[in-house]
Short mmCIF file of C-alpha atoms and ligand atoms in Angstrom, two decimals:
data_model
loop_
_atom_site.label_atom_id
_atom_site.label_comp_id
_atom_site.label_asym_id
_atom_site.label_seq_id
_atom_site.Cartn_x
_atom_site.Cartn_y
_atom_site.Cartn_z
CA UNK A 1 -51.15 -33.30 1.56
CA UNK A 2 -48.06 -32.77 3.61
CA UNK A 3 -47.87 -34.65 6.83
CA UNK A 4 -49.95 -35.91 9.46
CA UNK A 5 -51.68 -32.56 10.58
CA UNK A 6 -52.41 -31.15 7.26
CA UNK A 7 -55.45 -31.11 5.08
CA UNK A 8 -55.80 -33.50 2.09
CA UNK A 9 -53.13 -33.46 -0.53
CA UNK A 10 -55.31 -33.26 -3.45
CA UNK A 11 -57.59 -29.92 -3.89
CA UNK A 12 -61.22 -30.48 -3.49
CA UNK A 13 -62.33 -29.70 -7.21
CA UNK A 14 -59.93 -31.77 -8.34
CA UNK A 15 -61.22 -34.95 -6.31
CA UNK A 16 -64.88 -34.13 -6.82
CA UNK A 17 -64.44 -33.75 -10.95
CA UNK A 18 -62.40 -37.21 -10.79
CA UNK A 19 -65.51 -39.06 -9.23
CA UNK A 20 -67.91 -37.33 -11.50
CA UNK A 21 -65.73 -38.49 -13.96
CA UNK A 22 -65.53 -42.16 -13.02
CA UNK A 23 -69.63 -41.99 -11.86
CA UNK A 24 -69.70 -41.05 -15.58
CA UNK A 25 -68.07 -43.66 -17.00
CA UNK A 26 -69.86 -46.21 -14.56
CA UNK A 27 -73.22 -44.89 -15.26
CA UNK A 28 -72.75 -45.21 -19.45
CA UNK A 29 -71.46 -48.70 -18.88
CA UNK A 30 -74.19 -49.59 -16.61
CA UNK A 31 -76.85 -48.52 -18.94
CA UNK A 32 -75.21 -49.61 -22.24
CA UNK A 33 -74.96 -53.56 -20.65
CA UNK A 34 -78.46 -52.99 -19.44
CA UNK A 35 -79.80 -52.42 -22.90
CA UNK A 36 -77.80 -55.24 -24.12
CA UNK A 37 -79.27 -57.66 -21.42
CA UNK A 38 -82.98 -56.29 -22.31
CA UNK A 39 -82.52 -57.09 -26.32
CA UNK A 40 -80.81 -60.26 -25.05
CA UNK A 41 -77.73 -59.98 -26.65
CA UNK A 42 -75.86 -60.24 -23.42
CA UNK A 43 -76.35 -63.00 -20.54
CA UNK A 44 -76.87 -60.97 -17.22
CA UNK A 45 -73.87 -62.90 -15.35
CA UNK A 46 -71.90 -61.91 -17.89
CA UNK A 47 -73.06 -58.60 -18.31
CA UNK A 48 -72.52 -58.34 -14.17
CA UNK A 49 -69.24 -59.43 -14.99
CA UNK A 50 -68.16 -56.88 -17.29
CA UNK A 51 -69.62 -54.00 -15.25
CA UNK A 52 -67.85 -54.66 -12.40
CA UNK A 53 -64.75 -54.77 -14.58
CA UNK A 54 -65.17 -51.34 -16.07
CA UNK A 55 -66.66 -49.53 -12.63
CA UNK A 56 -62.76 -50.81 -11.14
CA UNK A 57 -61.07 -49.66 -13.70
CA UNK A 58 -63.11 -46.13 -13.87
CA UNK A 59 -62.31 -46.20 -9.95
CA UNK A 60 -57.99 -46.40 -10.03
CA UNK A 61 -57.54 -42.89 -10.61
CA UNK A 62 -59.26 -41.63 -7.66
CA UNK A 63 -57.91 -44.68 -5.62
CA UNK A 64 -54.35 -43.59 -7.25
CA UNK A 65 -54.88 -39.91 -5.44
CA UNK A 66 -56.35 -41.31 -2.28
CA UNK A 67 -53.11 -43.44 -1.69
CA UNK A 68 -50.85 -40.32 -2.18
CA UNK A 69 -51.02 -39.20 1.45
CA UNK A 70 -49.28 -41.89 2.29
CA UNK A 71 -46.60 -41.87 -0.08
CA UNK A 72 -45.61 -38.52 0.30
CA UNK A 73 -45.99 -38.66 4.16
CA UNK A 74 -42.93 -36.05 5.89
CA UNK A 75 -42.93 -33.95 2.87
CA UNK A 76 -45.18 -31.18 0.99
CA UNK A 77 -43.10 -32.07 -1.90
CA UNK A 78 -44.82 -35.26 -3.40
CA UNK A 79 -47.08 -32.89 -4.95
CA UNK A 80 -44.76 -29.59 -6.04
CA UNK A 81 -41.44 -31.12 -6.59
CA UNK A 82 -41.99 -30.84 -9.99
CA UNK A 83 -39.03 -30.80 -11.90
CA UNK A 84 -39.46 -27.14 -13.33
CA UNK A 85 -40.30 -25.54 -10.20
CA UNK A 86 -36.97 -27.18 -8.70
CA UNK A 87 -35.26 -25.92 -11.89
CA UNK A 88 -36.49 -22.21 -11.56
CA UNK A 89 -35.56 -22.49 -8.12
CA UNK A 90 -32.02 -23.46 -8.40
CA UNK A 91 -31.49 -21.55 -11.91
CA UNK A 92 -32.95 -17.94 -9.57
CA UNK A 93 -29.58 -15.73 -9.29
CA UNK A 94 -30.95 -14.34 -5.68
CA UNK A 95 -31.22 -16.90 -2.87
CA UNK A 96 -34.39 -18.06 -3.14
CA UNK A 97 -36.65 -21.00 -0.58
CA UNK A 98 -40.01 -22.21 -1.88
CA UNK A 99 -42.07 -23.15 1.49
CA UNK A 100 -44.93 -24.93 1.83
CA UNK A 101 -48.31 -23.68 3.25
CA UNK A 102 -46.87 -24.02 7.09
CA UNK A 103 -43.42 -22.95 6.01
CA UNK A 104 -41.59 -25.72 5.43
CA UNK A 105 -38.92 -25.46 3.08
CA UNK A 106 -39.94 -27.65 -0.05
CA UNK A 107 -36.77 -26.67 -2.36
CA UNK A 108 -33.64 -23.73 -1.75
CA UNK A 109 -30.99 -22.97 -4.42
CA UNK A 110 -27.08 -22.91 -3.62
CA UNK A 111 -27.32 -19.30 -2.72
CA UNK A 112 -30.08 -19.57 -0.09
CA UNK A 113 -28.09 -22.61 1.58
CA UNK A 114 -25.00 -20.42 1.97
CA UNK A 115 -26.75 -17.26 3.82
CA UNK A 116 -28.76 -19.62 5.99
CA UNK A 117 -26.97 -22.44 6.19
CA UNK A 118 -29.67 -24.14 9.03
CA UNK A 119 -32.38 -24.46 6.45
CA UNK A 120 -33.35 -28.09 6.07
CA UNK A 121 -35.51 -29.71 3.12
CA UNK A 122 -38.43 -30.23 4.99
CA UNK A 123 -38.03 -28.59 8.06
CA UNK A 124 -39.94 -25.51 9.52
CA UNK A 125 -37.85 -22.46 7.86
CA UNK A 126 -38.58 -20.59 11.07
CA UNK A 127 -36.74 -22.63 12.89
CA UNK A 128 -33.43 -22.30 10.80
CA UNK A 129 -33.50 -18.28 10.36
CA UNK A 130 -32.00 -16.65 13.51
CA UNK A 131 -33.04 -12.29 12.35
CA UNK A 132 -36.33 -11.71 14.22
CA UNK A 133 -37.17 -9.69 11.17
CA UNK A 134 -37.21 -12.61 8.69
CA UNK A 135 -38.89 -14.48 11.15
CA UNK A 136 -41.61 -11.55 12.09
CA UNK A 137 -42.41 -11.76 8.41
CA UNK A 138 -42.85 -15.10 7.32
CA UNK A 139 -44.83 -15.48 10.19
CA UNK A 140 -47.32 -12.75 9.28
CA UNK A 141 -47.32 -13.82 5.51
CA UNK A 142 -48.11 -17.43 6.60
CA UNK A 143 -51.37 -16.01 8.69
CA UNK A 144 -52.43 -13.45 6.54
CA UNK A 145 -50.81 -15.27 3.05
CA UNK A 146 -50.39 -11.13 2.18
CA UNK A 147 -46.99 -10.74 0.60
CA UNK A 148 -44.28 -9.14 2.89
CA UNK A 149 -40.88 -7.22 3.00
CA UNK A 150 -38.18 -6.74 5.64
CA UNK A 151 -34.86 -5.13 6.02
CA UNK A 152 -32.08 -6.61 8.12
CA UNK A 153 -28.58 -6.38 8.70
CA UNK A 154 -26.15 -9.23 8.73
CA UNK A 155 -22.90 -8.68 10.89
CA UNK A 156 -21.02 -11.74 10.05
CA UNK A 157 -18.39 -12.22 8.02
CA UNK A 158 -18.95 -8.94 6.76
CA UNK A 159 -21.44 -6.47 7.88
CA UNK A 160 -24.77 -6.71 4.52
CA UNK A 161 -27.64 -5.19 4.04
CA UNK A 162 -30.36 -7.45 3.12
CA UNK A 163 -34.05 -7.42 1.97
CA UNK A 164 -36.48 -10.16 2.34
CA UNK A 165 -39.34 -10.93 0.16
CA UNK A 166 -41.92 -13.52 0.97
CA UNK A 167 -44.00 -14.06 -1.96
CA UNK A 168 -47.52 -16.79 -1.62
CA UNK A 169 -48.01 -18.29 -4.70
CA UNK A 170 -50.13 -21.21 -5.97
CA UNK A 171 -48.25 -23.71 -7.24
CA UNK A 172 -50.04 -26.75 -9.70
CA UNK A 173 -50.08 -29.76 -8.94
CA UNK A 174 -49.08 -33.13 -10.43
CA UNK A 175 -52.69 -34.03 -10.36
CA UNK A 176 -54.04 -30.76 -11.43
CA UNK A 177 -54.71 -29.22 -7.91
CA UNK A 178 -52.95 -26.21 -6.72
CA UNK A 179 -51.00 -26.31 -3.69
CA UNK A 180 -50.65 -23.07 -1.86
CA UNK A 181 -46.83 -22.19 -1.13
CA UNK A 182 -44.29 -19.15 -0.38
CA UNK A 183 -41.80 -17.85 -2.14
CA UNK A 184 -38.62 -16.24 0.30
CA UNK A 185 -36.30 -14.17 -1.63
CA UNK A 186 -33.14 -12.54 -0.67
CA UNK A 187 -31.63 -9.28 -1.86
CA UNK A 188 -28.03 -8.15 -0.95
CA UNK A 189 -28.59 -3.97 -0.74
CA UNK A 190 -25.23 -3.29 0.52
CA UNK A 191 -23.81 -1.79 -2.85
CA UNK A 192 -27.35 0.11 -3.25
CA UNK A 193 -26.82 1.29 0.19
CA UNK A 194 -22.84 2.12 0.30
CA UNK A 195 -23.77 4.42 -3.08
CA UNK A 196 -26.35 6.01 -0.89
CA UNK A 197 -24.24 6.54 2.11
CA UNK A 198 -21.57 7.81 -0.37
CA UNK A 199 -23.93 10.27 -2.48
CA UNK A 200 -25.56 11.41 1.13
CA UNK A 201 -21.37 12.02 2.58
CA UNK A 202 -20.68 13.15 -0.82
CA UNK A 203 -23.59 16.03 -0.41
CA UNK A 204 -22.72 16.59 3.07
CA UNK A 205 -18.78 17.43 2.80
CA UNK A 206 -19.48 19.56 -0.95
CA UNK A 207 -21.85 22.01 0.87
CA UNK A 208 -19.70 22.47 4.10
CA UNK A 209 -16.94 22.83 2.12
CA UNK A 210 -18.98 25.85 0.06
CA UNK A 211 -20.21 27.10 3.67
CA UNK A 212 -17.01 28.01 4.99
CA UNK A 213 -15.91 30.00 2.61
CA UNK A 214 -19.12 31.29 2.02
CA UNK A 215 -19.10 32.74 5.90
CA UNK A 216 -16.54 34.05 5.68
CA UNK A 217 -17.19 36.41 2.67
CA UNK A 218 -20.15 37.64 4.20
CA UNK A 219 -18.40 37.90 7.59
CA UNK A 220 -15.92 40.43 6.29
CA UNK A 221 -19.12 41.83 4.06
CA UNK A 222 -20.25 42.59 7.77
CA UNK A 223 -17.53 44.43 8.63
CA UNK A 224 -16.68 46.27 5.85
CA UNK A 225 -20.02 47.67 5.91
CA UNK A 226 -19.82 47.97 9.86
CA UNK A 227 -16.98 48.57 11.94
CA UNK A 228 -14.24 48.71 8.70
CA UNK A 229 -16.67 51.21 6.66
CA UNK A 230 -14.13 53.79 7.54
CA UNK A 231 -10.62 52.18 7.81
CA UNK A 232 -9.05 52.24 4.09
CA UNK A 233 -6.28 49.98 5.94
CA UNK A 234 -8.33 46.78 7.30
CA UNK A 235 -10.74 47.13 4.03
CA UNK A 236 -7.60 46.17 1.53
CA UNK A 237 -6.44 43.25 3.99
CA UNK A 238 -10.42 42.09 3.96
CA UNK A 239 -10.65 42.08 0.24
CA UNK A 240 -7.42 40.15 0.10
CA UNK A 241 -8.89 37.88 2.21
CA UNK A 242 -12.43 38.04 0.54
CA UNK A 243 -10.66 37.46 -3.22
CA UNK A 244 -8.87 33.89 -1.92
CA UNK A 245 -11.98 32.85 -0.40
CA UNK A 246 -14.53 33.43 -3.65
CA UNK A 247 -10.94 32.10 -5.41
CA UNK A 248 -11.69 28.67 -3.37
CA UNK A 249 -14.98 28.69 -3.87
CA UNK A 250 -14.21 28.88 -7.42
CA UNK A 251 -11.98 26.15 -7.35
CA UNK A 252 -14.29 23.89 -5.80
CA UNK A 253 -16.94 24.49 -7.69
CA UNK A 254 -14.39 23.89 -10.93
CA UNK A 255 -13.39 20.63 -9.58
CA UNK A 256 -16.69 19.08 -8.35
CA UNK A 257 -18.16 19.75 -12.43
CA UNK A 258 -14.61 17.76 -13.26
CA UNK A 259 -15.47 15.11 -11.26
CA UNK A 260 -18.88 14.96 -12.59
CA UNK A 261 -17.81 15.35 -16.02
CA UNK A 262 -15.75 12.41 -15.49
CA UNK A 263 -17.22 10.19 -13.91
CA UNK A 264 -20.28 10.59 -16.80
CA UNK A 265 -17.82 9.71 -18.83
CA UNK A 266 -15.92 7.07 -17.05
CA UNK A 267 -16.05 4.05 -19.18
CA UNK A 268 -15.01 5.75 -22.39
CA UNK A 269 -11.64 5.68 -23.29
CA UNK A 270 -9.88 8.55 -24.82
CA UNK A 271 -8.29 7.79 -28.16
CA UNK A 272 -6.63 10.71 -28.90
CA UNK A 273 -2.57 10.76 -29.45
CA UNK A 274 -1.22 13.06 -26.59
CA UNK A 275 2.32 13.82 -26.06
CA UNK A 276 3.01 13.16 -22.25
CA UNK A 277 6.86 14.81 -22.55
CA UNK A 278 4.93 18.05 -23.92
CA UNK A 279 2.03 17.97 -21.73
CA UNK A 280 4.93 17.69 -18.48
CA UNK A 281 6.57 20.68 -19.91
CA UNK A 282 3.63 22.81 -20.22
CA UNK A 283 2.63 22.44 -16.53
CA UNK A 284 5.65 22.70 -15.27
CA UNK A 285 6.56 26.00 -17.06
CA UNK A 286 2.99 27.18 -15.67
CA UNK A 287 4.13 26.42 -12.28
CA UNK A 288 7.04 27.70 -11.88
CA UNK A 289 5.77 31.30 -10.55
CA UNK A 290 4.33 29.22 -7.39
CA UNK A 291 7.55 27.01 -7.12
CA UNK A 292 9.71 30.09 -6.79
CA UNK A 293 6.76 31.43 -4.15
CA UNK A 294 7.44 28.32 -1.93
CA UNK A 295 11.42 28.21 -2.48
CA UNK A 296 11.38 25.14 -4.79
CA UNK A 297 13.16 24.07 -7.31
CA UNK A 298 11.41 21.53 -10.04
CA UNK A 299 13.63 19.36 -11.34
CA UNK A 300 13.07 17.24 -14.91
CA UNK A 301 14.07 13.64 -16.06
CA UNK A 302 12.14 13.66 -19.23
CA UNK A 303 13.11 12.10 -22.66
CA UNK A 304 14.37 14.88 -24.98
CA UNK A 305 11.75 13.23 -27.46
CA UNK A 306 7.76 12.81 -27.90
CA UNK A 307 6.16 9.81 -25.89
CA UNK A 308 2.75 9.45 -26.87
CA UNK A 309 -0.19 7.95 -25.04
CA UNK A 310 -3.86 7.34 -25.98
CA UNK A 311 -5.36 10.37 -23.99
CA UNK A 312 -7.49 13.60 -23.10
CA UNK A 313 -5.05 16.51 -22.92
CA UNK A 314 -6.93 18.74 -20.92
CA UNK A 315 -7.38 16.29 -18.07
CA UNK A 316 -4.03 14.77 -18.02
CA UNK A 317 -2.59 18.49 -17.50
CA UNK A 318 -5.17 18.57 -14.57
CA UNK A 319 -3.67 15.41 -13.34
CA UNK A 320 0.29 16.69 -13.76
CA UNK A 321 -1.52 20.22 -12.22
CA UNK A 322 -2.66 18.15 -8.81
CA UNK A 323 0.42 16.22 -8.44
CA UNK A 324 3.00 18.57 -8.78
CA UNK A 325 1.12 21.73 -6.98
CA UNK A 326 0.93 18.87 -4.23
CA UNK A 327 4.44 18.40 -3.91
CA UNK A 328 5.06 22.44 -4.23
CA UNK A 329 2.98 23.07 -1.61
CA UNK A 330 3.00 20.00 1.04
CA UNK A 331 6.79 19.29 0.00
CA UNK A 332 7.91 22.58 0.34
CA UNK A 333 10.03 22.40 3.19
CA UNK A 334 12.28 19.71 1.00
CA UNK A 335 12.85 22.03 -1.61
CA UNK A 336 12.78 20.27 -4.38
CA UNK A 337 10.45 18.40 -6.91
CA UNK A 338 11.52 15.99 -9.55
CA UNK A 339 9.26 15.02 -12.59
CA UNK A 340 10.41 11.83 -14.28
CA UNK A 341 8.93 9.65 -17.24
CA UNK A 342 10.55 6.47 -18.08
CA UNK A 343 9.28 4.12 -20.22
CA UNK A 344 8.91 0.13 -19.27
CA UNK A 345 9.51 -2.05 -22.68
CA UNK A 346 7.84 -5.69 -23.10
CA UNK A 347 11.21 -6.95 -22.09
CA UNK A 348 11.10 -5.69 -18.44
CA UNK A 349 7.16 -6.73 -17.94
CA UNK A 350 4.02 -4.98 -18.82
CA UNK A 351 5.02 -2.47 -21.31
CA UNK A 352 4.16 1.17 -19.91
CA UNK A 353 4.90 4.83 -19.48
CA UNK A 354 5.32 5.91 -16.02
CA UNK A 355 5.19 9.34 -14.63
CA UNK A 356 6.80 9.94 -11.20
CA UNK A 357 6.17 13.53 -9.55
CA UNK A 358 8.40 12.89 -6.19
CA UNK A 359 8.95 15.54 -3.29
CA UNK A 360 10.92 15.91 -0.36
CA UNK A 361 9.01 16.87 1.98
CA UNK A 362 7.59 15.53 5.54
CA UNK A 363 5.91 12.49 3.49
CA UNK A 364 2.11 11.36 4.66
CA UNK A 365 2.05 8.55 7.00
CA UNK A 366 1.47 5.11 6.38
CA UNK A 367 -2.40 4.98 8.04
CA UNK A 368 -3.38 7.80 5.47
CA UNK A 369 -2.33 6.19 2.14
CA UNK A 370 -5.28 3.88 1.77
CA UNK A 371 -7.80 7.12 2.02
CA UNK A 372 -5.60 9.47 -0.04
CA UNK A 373 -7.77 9.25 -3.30
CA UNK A 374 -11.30 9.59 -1.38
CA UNK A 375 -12.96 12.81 -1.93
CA UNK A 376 -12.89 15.45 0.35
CA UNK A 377 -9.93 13.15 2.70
CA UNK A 378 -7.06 15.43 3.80
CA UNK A 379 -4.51 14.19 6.68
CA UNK A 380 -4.62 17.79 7.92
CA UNK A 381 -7.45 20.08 7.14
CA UNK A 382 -6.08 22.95 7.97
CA UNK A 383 -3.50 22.94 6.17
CA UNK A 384 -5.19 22.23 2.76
CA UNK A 385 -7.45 24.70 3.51
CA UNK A 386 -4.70 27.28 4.26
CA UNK A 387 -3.20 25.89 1.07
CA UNK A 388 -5.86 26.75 -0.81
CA UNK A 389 -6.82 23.09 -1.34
CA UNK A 390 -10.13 21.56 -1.96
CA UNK A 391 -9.46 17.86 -0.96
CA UNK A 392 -10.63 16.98 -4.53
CA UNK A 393 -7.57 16.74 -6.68
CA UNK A 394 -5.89 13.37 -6.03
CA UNK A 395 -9.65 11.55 -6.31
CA UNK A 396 -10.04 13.83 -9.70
CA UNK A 397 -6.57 12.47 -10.84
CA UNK A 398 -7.26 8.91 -9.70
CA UNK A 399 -10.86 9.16 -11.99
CA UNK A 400 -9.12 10.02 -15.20
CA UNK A 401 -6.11 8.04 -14.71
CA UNK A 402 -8.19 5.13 -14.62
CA UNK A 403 -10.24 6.49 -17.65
CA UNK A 404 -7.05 6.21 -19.27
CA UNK A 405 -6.72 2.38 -18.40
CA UNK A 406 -3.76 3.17 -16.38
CA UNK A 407 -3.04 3.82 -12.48
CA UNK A 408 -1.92 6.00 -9.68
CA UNK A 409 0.44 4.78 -7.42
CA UNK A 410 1.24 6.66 -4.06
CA UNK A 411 4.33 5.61 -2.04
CA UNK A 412 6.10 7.69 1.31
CA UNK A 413 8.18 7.12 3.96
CA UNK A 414 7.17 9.30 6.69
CA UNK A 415 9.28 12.45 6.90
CA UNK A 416 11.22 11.21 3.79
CA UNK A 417 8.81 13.00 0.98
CA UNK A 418 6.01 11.32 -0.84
CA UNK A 419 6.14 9.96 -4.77
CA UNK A 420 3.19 10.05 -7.27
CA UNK A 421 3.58 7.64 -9.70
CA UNK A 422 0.98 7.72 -13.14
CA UNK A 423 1.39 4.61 -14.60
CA UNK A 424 -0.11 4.53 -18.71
CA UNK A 425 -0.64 1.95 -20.79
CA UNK A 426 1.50 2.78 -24.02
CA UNK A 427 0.13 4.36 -27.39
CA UNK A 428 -1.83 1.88 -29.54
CA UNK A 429 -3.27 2.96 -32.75
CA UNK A 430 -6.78 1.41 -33.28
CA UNK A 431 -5.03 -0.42 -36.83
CA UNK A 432 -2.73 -2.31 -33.85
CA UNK A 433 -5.34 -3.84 -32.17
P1 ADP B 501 -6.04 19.20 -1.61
O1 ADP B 501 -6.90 20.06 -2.45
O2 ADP B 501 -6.35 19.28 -0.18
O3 ADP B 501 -4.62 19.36 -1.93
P2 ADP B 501 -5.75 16.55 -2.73
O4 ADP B 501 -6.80 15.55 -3.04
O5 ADP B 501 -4.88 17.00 -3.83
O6 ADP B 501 -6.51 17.73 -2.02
O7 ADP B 501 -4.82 15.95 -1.59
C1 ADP B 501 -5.45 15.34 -0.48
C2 ADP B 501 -4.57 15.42 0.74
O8 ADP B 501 -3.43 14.57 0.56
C3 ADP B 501 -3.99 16.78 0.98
O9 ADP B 501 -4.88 17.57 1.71
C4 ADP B 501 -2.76 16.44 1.80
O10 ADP B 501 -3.15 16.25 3.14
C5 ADP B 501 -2.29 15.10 1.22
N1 ADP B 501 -1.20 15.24 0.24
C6 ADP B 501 -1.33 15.29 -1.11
N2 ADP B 501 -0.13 15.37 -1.70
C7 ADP B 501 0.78 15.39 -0.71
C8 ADP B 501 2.21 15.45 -0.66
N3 ADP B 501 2.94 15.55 -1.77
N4 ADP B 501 2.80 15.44 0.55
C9 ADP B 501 2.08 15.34 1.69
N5 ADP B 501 0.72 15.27 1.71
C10 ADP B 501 0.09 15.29 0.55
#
């Protein structure tokens, strides 16, 4: 069927019921011009005539398929380049290559022809695909014509995880025959396999982050039952110690279900109206104990009256809660915080309300902004954990910011104080949409 080496094009039922066929017809014919010889109805040249008519007619089909070979000579595809198969082919969404029995490549969609760009109509697919894995398994599925899977990574332009299927599968023939072929399908696993690497991190960081604190309770557990039992002195200092350690474990444990909760819910929108000026009021007033702790003062730039935004209260105070704790305690040395909401009309671009919380402080540098939001990333461990920090908050506020529609913008100069700007889309009622 193919070229020069391969078997016949046409299947062997196929050819055999074709010349019973045509034997058929020449047999009927034959006996019917007999008869009509015998009763002399018919001269016998004549008769000879007309039987040698019909037995080459009954014979084109089968000399039709025997002249095939020739036609389709260099390609597999005289006989599957049917125009739905080529169809399917190109309409697949995954790069897909239907081969031939040897692995020649009868038809490839767009996508195929960009990953492997060496794959020729035609030519042996092995000979185009450079990752031993692909190669190891179209080889075995051509010897064994079992179905087969591999993994591989590509490096270039950018580093993909990718899964190969090679699927045999009979495809019919123009002429009724069935042609045995492969299909090769591609599968891009890198998002499947960031989430992974992300949800196996994710796992990793949330239970060291419970461990630590968690040693240390029963550390100081040790002693007080130990060494401490009988020093009234060193058993306050450990409870101290023991309270703000269950107090972080707390806090962890409080964010990770808000980051859980919101994420479940991350494609829902709230609706509610929610005054921002009140919401910036109520978490400063709650903070102002731990400002006074650190030595700073907060400042306020807010409008005198309501600005409303579609919104969740409870999680936009947890937002104002991050930011502004942030600047108290990682801006201390700067003294001062200032909370500011202006308001951006349709004149001076896309309308919005934007909510600056802006400290003075030693700033982040530039090579930690990008990372800022991830969870667990700190640019100084220590510190956040001597803060009392969790590494959650600014990935929390990020998540419901952007269930808001709206987005958190982080700007610093190094040693110059860092600024947190929430930027909302304003209040629309559902009647003005
Ligand atoms: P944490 O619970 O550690 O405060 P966050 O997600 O709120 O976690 O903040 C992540 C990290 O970003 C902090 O550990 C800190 O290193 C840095 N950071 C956040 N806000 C500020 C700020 N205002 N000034 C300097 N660094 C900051």
């Amino acid at each position: 069927m193919t070229v020069d080496a391969s078997p016949p094009p046409f299947s062997k039922p196929y050819w055999l019921q074709q010349l019973r066929r045509s034997s058929l017809v020449i047999l009927v014919a034959g006996i019917s011009l007999a008869t009509l010889v015998l009763m002399h109805d018919l001269k016998l040249s004549s008769a000879v005539l007309v039987f040698f008519c019909i037995a080459g007619v009954a014979m084109v089909p089968l000399q039709m398929q025997a002249n095939m070979p020739a036609r389709g000579a260099g390609g597999g595809e005289q006989i599957t380049e049917g125009m739905a198969v080529r169809a399917v082919i190109a309409a697949m969404p995954e790069p897909t290559v239907l081969l031939d029995r040897v692995g020649r490549v009868l038809h490839l969609n767009a996508q195929a022809a960009q990953i492997a760009p060496a794959l020729r109509h035609r030519e042996l697919a092995l000979f185009a695909l450079r990752s031993p894995e692909i190669i190891a398994a179209l080889r075995d599925a051509i010897a064994t014509r079992e179905p087969q899977r591999a993994t591989y990574v590509e490096r270039v332009p950018v580093e993909r995880w990718m899964e190969l299927a090679v699927t045999p599968l009979q495809v019919p023939t123009e002429f009724g025959g069935i042609d045995n072929c492969f299909l090769m399908t591609f599968r891009d696993q890198t998002p499947l396999r960031r989430a992974e690497e992300m949800r196996a991190d994710f796992v990793a960081n949330a239970s060291h982050e419970l461990r630590t604190p968690l040693a240390a309770l029963s550390g100081f557990i040790d002693t007080l039952q130990g060494p401490a039992r009988d020093d009234p002195k060193a058993r306050e200092r450990f409870l101290g110690i023991m309270h703000a350690q269950a107090t972080r474990m707390a806090r962890l444990i409080d964010d990770l279900l808000s980051l859980s909760r919101v994420e479940l819910s991350a494609h829902v929108r709230p609706e509610a109206r929610v005054d921002l000026v009140a919401i910036l009021r109520q978490v400063v007033d709650g903070l102002e104990v731990l400002a006074g702790e650190r030595g700073v003062v907060i400042e306020t730039q807010l409008p005198e009256g309501p600005v409303f935004i579609s919104g969740d209260t409870e999680e936009l105070l947890r937002v104002f809660e991050n930011l502004i704790e942030n600047g108290l305690k990682y801006g201390a040395s700067g003294g001062r915080v200032t909370v500011s909401l202006t308001q951006v009309s349709p004149d001076e671009g896309t309308p919005e309300v934007r909510v600056a919380v802006r400290d003075y402080g030693p700033g982040i540098a530039p090579e930690h902004l990008p990372r800022l939001t991830e969870r667990f990333y700190r640019t100084d461990v220590g510190d956040s954990r001597a803060q009392g920090g969790t590494g959650l908050g600014l990935s929390l506020a990020k998540h419901i910011v952007s269930r808001h529609g709206g987005r958190l913008l982080i700007e610093s100069v190094f040693g110059k104080g860092a600024t947190f700007t929430v930027c909302f889309p304003p209040f629309k009622s559902r009647t003005d949409t």
